[in-house]
PDB file of C-alpha atoms in Angstrom:
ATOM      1  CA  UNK A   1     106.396 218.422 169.936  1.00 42.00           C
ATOM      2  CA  UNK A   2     108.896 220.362 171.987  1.00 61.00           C
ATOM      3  CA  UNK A   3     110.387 218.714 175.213  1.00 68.00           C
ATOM      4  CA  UNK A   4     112.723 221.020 176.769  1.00 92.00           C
ATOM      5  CA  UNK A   5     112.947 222.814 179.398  1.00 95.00           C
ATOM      6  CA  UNK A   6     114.614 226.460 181.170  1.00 94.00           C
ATOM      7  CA  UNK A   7     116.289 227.313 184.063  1.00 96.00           C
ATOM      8  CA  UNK A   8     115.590 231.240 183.462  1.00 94.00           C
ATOM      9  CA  UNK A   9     117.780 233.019 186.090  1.00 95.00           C
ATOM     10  CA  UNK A  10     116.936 237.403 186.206  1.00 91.00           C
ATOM     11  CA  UNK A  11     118.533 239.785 188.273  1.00 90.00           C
ATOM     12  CA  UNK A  12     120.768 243.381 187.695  1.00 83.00           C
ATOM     13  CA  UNK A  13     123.652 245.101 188.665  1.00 79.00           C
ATOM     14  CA  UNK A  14     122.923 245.486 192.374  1.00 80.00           C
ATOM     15  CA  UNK A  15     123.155 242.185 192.818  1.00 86.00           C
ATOM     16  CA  UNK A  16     127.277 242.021 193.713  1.00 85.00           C
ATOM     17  CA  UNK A  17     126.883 238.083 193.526  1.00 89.00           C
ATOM     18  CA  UNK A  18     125.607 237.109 190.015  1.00 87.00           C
ATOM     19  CA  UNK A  19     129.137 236.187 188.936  1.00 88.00           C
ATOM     20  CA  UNK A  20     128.826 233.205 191.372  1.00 92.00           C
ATOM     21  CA  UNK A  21     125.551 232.203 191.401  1.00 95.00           C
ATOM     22  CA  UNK A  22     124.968 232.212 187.490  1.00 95.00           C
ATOM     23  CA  UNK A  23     127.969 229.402 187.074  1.00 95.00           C
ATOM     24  CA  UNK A  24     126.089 227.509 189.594  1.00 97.00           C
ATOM     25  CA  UNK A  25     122.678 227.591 187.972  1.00 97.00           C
ATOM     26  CA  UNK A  26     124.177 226.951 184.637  1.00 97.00           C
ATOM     27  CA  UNK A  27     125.898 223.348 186.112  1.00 97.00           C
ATOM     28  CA  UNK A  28     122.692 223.265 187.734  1.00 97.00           C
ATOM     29  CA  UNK A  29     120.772 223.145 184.431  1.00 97.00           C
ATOM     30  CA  UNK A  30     122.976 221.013 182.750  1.00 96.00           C
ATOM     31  CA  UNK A  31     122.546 218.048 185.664  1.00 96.00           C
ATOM     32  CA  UNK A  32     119.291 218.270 185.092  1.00 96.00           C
ATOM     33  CA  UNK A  33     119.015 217.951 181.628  1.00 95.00           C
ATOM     34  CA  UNK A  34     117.530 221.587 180.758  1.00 96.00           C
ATOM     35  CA  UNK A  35     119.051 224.638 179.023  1.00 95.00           C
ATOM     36  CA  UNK A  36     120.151 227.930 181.085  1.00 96.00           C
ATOM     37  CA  UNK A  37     119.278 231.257 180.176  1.00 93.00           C
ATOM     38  CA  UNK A  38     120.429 234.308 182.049  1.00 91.00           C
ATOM     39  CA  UNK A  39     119.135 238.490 181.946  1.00 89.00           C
ATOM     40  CA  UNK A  40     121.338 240.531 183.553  1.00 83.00           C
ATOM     41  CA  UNK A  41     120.069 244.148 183.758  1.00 79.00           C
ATOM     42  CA  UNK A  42     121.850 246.884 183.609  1.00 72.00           C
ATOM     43  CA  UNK A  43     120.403 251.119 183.669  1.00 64.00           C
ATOM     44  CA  UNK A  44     121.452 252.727 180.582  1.00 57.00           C
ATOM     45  CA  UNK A  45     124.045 255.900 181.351  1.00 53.00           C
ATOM     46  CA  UNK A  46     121.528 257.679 179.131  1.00 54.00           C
ATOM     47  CA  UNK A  47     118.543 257.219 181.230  1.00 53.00           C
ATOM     48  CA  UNK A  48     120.552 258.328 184.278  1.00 56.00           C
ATOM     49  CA  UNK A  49     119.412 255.251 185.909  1.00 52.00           C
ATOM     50  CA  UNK A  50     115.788 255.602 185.818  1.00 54.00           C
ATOM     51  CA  UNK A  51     114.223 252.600 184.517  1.00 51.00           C
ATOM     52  CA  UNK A  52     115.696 249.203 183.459  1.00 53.00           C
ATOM     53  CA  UNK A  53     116.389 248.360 179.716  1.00 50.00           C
ATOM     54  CA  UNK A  54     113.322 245.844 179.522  1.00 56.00           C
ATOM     55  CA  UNK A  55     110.922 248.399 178.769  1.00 54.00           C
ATOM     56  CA  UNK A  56     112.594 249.125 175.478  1.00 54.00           C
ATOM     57  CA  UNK A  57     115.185 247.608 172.581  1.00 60.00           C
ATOM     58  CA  UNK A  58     112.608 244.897 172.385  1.00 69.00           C
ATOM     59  CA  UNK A  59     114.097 242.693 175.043  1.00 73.00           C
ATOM     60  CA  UNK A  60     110.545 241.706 175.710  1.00 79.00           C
ATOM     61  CA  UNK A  61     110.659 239.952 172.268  1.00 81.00           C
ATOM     62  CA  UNK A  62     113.326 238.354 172.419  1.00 81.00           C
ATOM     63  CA  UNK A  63     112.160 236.856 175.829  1.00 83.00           C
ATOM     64  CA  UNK A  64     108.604 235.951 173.878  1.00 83.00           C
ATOM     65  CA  UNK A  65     110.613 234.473 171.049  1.00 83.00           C
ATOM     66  CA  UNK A  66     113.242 232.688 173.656  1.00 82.00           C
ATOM     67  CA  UNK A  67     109.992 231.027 175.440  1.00 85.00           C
ATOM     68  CA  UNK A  68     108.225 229.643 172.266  1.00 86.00           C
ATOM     69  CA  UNK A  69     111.076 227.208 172.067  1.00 89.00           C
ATOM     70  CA  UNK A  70     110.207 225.304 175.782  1.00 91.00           C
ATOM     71  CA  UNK A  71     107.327 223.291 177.241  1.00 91.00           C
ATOM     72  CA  UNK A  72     108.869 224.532 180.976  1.00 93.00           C
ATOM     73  CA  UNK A  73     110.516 227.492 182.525  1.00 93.00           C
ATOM     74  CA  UNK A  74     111.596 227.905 185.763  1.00 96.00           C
ATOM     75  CA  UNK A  75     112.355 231.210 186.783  1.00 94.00           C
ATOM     76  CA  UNK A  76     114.555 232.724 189.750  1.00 95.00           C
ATOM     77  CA  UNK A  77     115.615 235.916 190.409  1.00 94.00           C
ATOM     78  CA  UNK A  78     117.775 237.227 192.633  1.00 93.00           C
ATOM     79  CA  UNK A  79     117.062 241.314 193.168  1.00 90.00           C
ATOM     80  CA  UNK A  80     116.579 244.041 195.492  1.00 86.00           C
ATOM     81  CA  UNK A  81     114.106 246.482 193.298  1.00 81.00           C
ATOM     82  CA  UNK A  82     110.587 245.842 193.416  1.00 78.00           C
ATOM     83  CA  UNK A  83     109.675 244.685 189.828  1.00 76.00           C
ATOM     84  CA  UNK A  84     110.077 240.976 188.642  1.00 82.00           C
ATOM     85  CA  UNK A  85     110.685 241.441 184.942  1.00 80.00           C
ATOM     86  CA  UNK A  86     109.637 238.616 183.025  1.00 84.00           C
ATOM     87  CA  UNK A  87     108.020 236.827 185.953  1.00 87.00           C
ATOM     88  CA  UNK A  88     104.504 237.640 184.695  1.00 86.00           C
ATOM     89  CA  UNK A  89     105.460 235.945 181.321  1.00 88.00           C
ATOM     90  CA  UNK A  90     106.904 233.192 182.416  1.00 89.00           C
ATOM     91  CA  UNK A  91     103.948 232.754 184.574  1.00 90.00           C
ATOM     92  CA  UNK A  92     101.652 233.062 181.241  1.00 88.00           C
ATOM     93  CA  UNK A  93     103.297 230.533 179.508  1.00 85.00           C
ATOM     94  CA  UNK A  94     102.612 228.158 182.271  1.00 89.00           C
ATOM     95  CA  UNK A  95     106.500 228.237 183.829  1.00 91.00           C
ATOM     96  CA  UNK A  96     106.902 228.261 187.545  1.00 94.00           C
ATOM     97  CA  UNK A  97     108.233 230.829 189.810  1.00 94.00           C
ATOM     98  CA  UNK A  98     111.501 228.482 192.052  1.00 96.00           C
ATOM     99  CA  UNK A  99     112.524 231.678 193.915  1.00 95.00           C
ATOM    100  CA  UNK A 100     112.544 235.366 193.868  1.00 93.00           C
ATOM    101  CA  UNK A 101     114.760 236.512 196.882  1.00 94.00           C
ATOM    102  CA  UNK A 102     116.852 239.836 197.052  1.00 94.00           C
ATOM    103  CA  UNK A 103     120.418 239.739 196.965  1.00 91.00           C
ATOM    104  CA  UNK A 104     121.329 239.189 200.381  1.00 90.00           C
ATOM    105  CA  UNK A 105     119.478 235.984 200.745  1.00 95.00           C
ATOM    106  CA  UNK A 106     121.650 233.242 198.950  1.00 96.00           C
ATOM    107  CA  UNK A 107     121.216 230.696 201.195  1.00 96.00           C
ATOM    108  CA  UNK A 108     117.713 230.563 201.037  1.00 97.00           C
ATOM    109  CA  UNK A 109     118.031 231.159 196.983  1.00 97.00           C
ATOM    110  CA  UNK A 110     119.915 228.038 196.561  1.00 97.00           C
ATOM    111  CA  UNK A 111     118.033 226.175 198.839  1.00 97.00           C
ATOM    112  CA  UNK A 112     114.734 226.579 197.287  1.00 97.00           C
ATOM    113  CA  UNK A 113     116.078 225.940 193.877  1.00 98.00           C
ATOM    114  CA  UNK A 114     118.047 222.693 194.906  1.00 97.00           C
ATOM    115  CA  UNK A 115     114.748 221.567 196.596  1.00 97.00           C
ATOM    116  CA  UNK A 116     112.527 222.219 193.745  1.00 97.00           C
ATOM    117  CA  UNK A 117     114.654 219.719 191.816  1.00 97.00           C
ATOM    118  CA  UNK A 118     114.749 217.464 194.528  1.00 97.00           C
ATOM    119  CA  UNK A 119     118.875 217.778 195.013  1.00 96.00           C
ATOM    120  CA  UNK A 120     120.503 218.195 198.128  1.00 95.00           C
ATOM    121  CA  UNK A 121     122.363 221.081 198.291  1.00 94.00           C
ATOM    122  CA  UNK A 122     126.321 220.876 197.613  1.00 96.00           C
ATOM    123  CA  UNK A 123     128.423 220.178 200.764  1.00 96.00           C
ATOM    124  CA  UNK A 124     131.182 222.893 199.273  1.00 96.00           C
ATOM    125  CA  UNK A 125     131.176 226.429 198.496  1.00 96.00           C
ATOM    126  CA  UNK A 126     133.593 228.153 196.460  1.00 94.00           C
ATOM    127  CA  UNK A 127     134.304 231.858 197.748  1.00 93.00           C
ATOM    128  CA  UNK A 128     134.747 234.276 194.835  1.00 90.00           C
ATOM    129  CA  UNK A 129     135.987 237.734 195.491  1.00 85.00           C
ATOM    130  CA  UNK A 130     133.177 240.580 195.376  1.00 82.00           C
ATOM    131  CA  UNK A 131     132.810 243.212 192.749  1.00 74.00           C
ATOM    132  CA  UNK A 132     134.825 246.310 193.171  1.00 69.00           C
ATOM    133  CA  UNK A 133     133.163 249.300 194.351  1.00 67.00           C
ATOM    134  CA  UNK A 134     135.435 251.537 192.436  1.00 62.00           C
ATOM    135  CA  UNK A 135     133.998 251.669 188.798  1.00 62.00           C
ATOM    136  CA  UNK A 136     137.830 251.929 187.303  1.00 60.00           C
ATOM    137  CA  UNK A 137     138.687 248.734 189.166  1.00 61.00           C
ATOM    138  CA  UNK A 138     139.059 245.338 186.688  1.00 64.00           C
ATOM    139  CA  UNK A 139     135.912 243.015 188.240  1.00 68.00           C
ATOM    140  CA  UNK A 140     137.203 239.493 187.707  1.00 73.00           C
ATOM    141  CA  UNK A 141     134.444 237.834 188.311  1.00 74.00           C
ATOM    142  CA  UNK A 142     134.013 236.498 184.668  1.00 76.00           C
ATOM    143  CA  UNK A 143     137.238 234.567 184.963  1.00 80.00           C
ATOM    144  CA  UNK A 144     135.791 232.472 187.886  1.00 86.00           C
ATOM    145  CA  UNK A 145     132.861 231.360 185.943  1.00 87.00           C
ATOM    146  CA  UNK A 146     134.543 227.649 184.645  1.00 88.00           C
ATOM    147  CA  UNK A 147     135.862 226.743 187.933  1.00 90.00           C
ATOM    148  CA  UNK A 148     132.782 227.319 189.506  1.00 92.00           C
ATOM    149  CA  UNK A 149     130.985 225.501 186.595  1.00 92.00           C
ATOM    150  CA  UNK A 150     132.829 222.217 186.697  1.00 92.00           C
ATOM    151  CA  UNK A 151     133.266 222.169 190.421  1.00 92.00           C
ATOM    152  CA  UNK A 152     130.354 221.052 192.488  1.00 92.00           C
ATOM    153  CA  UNK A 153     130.002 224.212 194.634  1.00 95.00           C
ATOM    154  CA  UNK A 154     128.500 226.537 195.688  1.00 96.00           C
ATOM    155  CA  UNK A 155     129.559 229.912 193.901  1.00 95.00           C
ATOM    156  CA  UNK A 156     129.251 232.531 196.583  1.00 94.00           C
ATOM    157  CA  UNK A 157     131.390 236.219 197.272  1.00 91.00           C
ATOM    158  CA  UNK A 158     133.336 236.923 199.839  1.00 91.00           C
ATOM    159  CA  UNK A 159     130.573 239.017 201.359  1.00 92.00           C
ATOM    160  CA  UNK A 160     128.118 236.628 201.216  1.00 94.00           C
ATOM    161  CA  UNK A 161     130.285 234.345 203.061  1.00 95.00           C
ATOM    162  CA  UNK A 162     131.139 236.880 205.600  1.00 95.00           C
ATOM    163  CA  UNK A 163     126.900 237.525 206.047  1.00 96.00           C
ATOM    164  CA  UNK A 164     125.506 234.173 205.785  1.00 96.00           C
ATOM    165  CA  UNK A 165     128.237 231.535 206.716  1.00 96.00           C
ATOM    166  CA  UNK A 166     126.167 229.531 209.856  1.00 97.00           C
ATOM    167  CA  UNK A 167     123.051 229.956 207.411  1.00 96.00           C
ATOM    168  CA  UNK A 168     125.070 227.650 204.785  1.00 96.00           C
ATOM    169  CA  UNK A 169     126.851 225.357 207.681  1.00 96.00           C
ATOM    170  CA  UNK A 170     123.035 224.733 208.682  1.00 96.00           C
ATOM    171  CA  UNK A 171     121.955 223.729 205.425  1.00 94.00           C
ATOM    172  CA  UNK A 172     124.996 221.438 204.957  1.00 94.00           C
ATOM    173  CA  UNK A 173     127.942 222.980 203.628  1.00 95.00           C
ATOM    174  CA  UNK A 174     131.209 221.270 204.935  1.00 96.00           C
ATOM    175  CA  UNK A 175     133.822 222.121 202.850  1.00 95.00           C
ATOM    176  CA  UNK A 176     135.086 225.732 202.286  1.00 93.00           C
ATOM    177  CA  UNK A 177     136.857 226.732 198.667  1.00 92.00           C
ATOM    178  CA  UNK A 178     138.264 230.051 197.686  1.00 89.00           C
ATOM    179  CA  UNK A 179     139.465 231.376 194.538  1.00 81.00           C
ATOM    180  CA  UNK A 180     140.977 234.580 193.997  1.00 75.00           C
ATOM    181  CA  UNK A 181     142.459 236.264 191.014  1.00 65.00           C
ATOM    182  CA  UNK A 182     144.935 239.365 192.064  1.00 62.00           C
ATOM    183  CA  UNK A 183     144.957 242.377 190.022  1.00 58.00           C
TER     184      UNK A 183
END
């Protein structure tokens, strides 16, 4: 019999902030024993945007086949567009739903997921720097991922910081990292 659980985190490319907040699952995850699966989607040039790659290059399969290896999977999403891909399944096979927020609303995102588990939320944060708007522009927000992974923080952007800052002091957060990589 199978034992193990998922931390299933979805979301796409409007969402400026997954380069912090999937670190921060994934050391999530691992304190809690479970593995950590991500889906970030991204609109195909080809389909000029129009609908998300889960609807084809059986990405829905692999998800099926992914599942069939866990008794439990939590999903959370973090996403401004109306459609929860692979909610529905992960509802089917008996998973639970620990927060589907849109992109703005990390605070609340990390706070529903740190009380599902029962875990306070960590007293730092660790500001990352946000995407670049200009497509040509190097987007370092890969090359934060293992500080925020082995810190105990809080992986937020610079924008989110900016938006939500009393919204974090409220809910705890005392200390105030930044890490920034210059181009």
């Amino acid at each position: 019999m199978k034992n193990k659980k998922l931390l299933f985190f979805f979301s796409d490319e409007t969402c400026t902030s997954c380069n912090a907040v999937v670190p921060t699952l994934a050391r999530l995850a691992q304190e809690m024993g479970m593995d950590f699966e991500n889906y970030i989607a991204v609109r195909p040039w080809c389909w000029l945007g129009k609908v998300l790659p889960t609807v084809g290059y059986n990405h829905l399969e692999s998800f099926l086949y992914l599942a069939n290896f866990y008794d439990e999977i939590y999903y959370c999403s973090l996403t401004d567009r109306a459609s929860l891909p692979f909610r529905r399944e992960v509802l089917a096979f008996g998973g639970e739903v620990l927060s589907s927020r849109k992109c703005d609303d990390i605070a609340n995102f990390y706070a529903d997921i740190y009380a599902f588990f029962g875990k306070p939320i960590p007293a730092s944060v660790m500001i990352v720097p946000d995407r670049p708007d200009d497509e040509e522009a190097s987007d370092y927000g890969a090359y934060t991922y293992p500080d925020i992974l082995h810190s105990n923080a809080l992986g937020i952007t610079e924008s989110v910081w900016a938006k939500e800052k009393n919204i974090f002091l409220e809910k705890g957060v005392k200390e105030v990292l930044a890490l920034y990589c210059a181009p």
